[in-house]
PDB file of C-alpha atoms in Angstrom:
ATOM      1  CA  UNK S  16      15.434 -16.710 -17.390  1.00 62.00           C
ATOM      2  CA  UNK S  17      12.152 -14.870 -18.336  1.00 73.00           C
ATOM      3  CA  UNK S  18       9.764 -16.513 -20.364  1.00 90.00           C
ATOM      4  CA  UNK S  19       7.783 -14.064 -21.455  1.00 95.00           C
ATOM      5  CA  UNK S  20      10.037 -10.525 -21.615  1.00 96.00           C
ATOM      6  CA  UNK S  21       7.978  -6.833 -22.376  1.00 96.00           C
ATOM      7  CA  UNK S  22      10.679  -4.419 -22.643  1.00 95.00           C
ATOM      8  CA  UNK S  23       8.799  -1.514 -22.292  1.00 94.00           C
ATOM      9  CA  UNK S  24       7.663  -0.497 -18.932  1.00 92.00           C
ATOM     10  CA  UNK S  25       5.824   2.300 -20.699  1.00 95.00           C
ATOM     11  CA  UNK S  26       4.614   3.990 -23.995  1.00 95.00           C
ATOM     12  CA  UNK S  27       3.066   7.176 -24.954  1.00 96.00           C
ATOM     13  CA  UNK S  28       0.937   7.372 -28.234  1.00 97.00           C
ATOM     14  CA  UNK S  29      -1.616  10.217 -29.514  1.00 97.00           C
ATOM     15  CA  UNK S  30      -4.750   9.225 -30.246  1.00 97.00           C
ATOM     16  CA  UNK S  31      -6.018   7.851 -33.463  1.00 97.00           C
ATOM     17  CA  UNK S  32      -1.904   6.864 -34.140  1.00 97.00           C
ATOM     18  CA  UNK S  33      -1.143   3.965 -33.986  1.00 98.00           C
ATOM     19  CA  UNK S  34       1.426   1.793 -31.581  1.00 98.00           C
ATOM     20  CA  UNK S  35       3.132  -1.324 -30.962  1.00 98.00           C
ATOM     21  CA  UNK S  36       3.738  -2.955 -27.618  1.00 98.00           C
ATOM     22  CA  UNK S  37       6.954  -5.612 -27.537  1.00 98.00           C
ATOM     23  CA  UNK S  38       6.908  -9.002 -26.442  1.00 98.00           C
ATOM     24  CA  UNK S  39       9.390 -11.456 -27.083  1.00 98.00           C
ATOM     25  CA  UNK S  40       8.986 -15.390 -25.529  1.00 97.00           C
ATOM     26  CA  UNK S  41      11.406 -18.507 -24.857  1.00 95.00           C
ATOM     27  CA  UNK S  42       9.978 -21.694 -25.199  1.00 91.00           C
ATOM     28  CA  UNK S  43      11.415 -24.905 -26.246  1.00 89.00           C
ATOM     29  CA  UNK S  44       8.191 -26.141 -27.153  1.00 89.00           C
ATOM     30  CA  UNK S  45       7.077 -26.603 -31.017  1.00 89.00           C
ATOM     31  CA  UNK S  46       3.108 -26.186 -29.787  1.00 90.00           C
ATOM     32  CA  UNK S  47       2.342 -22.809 -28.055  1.00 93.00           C
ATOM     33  CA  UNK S  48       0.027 -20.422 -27.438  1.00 95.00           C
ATOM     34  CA  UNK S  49       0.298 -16.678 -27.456  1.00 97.00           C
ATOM     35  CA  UNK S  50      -2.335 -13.908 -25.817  1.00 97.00           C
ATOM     36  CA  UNK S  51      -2.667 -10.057 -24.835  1.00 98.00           C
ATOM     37  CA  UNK S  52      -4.514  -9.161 -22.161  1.00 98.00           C
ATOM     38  CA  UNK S  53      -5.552  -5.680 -21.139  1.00 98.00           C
ATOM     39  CA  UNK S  54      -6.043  -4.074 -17.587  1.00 97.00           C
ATOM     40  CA  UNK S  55      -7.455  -1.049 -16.989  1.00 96.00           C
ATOM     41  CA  UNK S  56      -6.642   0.498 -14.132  1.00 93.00           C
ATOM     42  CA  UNK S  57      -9.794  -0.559 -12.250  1.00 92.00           C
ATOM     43  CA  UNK S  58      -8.051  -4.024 -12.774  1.00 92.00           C
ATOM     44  CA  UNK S  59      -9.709  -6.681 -14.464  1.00 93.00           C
ATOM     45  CA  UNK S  60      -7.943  -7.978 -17.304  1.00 95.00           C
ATOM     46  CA  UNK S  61      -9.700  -8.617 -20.399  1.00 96.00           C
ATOM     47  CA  UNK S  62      -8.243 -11.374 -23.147  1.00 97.00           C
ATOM     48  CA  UNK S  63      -7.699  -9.083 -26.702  1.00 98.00           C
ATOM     49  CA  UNK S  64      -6.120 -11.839 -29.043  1.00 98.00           C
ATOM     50  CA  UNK S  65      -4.720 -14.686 -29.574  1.00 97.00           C
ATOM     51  CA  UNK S  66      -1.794 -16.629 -31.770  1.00 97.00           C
ATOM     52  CA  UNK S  67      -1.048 -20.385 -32.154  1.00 95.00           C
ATOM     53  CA  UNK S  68       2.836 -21.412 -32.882  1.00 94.00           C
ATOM     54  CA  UNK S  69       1.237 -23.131 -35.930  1.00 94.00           C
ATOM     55  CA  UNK S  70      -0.783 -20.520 -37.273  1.00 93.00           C
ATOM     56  CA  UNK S  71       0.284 -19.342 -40.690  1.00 90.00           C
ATOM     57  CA  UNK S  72      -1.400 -15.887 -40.503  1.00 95.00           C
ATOM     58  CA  UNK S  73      -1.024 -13.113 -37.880  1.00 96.00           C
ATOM     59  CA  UNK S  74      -4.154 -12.700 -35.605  1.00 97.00           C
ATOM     60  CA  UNK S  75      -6.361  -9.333 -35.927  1.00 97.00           C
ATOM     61  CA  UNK S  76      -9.113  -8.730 -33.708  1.00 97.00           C
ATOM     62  CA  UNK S  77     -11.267  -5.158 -34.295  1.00 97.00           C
ATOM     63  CA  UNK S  78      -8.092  -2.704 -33.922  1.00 98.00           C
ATOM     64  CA  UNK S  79      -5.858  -5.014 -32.421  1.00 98.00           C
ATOM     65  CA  UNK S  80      -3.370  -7.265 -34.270  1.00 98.00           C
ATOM     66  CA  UNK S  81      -0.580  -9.337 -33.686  1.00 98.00           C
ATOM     67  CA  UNK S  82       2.731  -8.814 -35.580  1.00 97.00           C
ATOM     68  CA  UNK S  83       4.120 -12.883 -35.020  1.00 97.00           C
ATOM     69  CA  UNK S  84       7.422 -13.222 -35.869  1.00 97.00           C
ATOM     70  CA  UNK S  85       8.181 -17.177 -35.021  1.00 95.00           C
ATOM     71  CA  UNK S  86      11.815 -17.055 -35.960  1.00 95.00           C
ATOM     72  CA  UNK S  87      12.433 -14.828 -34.099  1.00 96.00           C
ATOM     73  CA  UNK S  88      10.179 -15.961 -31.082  1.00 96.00           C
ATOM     74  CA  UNK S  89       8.406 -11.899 -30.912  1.00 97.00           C
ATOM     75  CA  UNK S  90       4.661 -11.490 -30.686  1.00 98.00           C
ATOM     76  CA  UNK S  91       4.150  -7.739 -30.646  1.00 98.00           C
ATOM     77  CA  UNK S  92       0.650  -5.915 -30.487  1.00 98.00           C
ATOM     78  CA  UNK S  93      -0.518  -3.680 -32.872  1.00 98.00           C
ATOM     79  CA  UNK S  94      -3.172  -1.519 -32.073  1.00 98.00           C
ATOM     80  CA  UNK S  95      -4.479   1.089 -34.752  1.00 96.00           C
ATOM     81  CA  UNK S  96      -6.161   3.985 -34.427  1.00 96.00           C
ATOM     82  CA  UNK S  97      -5.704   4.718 -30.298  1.00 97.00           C
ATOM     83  CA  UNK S  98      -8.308   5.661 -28.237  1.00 97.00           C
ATOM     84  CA  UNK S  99      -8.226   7.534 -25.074  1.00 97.00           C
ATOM     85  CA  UNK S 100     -10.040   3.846 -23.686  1.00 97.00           C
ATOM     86  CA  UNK S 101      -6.876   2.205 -24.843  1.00 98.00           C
ATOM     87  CA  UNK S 102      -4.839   3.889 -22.045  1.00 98.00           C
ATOM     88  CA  UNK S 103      -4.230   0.421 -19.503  1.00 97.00           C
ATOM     89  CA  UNK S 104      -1.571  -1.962 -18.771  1.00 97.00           C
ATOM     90  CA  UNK S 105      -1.160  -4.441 -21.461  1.00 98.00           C
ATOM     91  CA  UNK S 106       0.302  -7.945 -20.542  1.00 97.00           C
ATOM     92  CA  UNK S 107       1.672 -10.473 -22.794  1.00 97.00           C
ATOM     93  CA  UNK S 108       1.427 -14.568 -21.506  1.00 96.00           C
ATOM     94  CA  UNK S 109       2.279 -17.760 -23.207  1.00 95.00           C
ATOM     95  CA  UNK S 110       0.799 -21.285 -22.695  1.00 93.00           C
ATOM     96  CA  UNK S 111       2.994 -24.187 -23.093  1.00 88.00           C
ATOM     97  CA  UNK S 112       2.296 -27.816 -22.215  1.00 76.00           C
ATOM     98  CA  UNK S 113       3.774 -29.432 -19.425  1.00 68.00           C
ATOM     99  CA  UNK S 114       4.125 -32.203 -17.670  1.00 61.00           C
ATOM    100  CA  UNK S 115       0.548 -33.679 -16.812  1.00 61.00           C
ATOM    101  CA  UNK S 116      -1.218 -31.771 -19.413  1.00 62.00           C
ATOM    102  CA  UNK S 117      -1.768 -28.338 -17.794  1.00 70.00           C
ATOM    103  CA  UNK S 118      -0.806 -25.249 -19.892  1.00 83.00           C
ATOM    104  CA  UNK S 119      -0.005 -22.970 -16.933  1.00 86.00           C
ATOM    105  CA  UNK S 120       0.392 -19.738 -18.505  1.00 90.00           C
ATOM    106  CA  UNK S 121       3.100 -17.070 -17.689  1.00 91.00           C
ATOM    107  CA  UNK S 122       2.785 -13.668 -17.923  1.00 94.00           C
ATOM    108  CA  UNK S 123       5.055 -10.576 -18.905  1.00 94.00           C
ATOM    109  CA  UNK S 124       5.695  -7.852 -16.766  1.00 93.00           C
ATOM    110  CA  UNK S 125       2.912  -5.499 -18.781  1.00 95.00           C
ATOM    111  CA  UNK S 126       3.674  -2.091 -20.672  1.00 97.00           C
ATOM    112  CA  UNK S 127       1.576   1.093 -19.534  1.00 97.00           C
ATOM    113  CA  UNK S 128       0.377   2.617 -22.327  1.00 98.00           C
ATOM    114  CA  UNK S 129      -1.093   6.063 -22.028  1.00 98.00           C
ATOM    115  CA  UNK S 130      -3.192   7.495 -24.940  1.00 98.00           C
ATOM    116  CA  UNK S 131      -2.981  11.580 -25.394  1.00 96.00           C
ATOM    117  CA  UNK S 132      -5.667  13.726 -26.514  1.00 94.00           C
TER     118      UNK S 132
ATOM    119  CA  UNK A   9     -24.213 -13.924 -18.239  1.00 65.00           C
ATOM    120  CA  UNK A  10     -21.347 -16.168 -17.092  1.00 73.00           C
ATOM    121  CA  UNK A  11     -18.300 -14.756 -15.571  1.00 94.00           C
ATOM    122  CA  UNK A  12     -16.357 -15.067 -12.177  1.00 96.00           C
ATOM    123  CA  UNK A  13     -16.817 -13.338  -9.109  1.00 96.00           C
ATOM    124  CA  UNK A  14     -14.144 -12.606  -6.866  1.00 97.00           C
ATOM    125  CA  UNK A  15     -15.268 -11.055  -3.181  1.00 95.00           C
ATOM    126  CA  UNK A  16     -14.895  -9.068  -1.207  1.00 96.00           C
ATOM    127  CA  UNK A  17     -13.372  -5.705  -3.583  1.00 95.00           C
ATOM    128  CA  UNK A  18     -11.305  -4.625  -0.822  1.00 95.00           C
ATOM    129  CA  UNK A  19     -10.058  -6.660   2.523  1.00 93.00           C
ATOM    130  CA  UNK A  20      -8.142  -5.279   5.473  1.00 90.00           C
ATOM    131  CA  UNK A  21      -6.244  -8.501   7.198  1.00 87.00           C
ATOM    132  CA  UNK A  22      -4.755  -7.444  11.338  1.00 87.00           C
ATOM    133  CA  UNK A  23      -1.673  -8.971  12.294  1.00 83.00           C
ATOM    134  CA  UNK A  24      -2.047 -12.796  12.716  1.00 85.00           C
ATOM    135  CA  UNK A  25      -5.119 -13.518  11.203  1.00 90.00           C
ATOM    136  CA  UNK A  26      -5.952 -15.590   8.331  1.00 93.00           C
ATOM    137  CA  UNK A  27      -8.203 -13.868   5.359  1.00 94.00           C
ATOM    138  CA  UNK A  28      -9.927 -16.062   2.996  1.00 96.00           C
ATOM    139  CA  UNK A  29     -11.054 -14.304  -0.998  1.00 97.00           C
ATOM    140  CA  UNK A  30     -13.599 -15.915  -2.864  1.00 98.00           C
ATOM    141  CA  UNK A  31     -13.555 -16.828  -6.326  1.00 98.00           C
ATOM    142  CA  UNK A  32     -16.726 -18.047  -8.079  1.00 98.00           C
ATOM    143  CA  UNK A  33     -17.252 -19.026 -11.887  1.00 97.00           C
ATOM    144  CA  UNK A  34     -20.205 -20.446 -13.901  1.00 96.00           C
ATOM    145  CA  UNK A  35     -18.277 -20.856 -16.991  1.00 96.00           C
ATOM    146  CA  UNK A  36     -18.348 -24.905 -16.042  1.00 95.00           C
ATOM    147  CA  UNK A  37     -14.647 -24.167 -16.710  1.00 95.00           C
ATOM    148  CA  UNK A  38     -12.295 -27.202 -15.051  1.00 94.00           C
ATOM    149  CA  UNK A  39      -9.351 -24.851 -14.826  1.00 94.00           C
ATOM    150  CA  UNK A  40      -9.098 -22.359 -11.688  1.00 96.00           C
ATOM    151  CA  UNK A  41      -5.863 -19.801 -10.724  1.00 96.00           C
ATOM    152  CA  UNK A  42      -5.191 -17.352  -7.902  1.00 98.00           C
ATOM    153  CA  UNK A  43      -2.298 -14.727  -9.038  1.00 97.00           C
ATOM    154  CA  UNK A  44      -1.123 -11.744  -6.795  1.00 97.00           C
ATOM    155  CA  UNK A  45      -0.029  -8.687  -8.348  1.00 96.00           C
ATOM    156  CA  UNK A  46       2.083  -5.984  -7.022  1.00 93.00           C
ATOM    157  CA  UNK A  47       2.658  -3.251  -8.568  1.00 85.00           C
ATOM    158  CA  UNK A  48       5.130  -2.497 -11.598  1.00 77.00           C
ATOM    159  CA  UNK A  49       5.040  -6.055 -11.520  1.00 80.00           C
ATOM    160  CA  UNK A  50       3.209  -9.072 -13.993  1.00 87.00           C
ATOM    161  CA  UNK A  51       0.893 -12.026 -12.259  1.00 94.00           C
ATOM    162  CA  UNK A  52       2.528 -14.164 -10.655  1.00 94.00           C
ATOM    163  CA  UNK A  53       0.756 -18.045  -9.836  1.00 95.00           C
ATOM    164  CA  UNK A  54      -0.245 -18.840  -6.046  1.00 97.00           C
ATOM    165  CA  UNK A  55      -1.938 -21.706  -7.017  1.00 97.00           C
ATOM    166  CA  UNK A  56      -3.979 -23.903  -9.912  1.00 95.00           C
ATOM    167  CA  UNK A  57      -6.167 -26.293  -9.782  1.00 95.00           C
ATOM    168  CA  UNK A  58      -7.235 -28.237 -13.103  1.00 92.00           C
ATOM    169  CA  UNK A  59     -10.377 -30.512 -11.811  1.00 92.00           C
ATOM    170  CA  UNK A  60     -12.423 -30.620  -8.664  1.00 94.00           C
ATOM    171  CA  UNK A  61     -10.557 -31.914  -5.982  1.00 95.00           C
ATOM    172  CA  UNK A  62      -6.950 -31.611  -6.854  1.00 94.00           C
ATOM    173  CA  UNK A  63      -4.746 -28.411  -6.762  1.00 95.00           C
ATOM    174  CA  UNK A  64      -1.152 -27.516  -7.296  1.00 94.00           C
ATOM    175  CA  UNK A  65       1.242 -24.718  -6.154  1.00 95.00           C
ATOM    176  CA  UNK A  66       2.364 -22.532  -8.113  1.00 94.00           C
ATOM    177  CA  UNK A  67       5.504 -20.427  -7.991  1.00 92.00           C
ATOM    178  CA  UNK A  68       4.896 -18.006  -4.448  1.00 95.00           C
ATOM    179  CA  UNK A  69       2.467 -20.458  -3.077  1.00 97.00           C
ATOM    180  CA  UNK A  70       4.017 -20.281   0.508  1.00 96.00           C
ATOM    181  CA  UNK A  71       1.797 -18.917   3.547  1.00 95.00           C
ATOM    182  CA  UNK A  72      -1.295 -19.319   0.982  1.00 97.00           C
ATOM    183  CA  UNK A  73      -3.344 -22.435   0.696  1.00 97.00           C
ATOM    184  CA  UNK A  74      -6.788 -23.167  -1.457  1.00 98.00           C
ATOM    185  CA  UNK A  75      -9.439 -25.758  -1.514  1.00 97.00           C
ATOM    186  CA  UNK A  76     -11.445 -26.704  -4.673  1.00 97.00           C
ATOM    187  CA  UNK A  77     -14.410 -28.546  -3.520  1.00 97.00           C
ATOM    188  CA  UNK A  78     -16.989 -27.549  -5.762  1.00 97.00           C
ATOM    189  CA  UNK A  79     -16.067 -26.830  -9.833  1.00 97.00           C
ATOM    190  CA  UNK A  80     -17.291 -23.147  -9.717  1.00 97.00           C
ATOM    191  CA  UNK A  81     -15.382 -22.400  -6.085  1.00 98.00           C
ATOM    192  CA  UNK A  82     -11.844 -22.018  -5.690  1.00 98.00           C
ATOM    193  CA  UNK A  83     -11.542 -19.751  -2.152  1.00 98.00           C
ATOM    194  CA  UNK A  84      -7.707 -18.671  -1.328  1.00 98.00           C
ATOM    195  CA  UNK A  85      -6.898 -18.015   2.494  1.00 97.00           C
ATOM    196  CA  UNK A  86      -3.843 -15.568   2.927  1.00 95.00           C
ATOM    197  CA  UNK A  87      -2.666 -17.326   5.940  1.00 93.00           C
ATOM    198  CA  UNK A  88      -0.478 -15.446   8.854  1.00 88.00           C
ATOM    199  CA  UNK A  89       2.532 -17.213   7.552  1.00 86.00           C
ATOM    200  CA  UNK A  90       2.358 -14.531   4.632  1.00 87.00           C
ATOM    201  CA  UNK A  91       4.598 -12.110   6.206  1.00 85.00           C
ATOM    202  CA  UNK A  92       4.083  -9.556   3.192  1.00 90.00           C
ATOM    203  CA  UNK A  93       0.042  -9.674   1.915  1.00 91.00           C
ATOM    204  CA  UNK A  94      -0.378  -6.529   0.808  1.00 93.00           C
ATOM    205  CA  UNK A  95      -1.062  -6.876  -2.658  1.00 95.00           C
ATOM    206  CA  UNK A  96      -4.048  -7.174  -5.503  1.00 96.00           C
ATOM    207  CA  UNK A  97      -5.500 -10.595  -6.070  1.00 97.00           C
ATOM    208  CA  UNK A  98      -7.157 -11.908  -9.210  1.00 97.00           C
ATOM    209  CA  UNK A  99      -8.771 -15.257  -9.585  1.00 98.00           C
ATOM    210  CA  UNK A 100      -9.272 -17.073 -13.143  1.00 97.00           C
ATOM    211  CA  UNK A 101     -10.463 -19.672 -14.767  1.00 96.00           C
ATOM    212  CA  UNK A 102     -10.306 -21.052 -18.095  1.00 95.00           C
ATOM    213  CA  UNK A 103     -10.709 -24.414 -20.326  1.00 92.00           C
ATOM    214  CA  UNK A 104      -7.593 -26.190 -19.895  1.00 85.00           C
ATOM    215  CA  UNK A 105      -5.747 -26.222 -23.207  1.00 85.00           C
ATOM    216  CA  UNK A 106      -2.661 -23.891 -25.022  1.00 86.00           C
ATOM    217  CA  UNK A 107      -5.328 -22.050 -27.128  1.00 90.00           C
ATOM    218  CA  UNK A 108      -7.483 -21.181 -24.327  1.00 92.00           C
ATOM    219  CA  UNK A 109      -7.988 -17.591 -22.448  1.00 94.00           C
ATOM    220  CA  UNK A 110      -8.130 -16.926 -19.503  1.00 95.00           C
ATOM    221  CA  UNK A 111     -11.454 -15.229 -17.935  1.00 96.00           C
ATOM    222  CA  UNK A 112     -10.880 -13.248 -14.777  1.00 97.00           C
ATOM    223  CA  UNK A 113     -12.584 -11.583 -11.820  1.00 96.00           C
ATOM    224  CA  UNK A 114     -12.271  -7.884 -10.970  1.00 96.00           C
ATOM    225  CA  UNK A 115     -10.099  -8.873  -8.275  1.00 96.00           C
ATOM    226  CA  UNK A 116      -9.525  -8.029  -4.354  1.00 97.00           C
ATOM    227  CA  UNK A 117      -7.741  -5.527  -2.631  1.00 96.00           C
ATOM    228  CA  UNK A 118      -6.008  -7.056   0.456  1.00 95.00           C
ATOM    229  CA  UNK A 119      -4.023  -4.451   2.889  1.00 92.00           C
ATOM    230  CA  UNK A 120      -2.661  -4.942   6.502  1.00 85.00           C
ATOM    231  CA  UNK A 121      -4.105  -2.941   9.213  1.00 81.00           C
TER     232      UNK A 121
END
């Protein structure tokens, strides 16, 4: 089973609008960690945000936030007011522990979202 | 400015030879990763390595193999056993911990000839 799932291969948004990308995660863990990443299509990927299981508060970085709904293990991201930069894949990856004490991430399939004038 | 380096950009392997990517940080970060990416497709783990001298596979780590001598290096050779190379490599690195990010290189290009 998919840890991480991204349901939406891609989305479409106009600019300044806003839009939210889906991620929903399975863990059995109590202790996680949730992050977007961003790649452009000259590929690098650049880290947007961040949410601990234990964090009370959704995460908000600039124009991005993350909508973090534990119960119901989704961690979507919110981006206002779309650029024509924001046009990239977006990927969503979780970090659990394991056995040994790495945190290997995993990472979601990624949503293409392209920005319209 | 810190930040890893991944070389060369773009890398044309012939049939039975090994290719090896580099991947340099100087983020003194203990955690290193090699992921392949196809496309339409997420990362998926070659291999990780979480202090100098110790490495583990990760889940397509077959006709691969790494060597983490130094902190900041962590090469990957594409060995000949890798029947199907063709695909775009990124190298990371990161503190080792759940609320840690990943920091990545702009990644390599490898294609058969």
């Amino acid at each position: 089973a998919q840890k991480i799932t991204q349901t939406q291969p891609g989305m479409f948004v106009q600019e300044k609008e806003a839009v939210t990308l889906d991620c929903t995660y399975d863990t059995s863990d109590q202790s996680y960690g949730l992050f977007w990443y961003k790649q452009p299509s000259s590929g690098e990927m650049i880290f947007l945000i961040y949410q601990g299981s234990y964090d009370e508060q959704n995460a908000t970085e600039g124009r991005y936030s993350l909508n973090f709904q534990k119960a119901r293990k989704s961690a979507n991201l919110v981006i206002s007011a779309s650029q024509l930069g924001d046009s990239a894949m977006y990927f969503c990856a979780m970090r659990e522990g394991r056995a040994g004490g790495s945190y290997i991430p995993t990472f979601g399939r990624g949503t293409s979202l392209i920005v319209h004038p | 400015d810190g930040g890893i380096t991944q070389s060369p950009k773009y890398l044309f392997r012939k049939e039975g030879q090994n290719v090896t990517l580099s991947c340099e940080q100087n983020l003194n970060h203990d955690a290193m990763y090699w992921y392949r990416q196809d496309p339409g497709q997420g990362l998926r783990l070659i291999y990780y390595s979480q202090i100098v001298n110790d490495f583990q596979k990760g889940d397509i780590a077959e006709g691969y193999s790494v060597s983490r001598e130094k902190k900041e290096s962590f090469p990957l050779t594409v060995t000949s056993a890798q029947k199907n190379p063709t695909a775009f490599y990124l190298c990371a690195s990161s503190i080792n911990g759940i609320n840690q990010p990943q920091h990545f290189g702009d990644g390599t290009r490898l294609s058969i000839l």
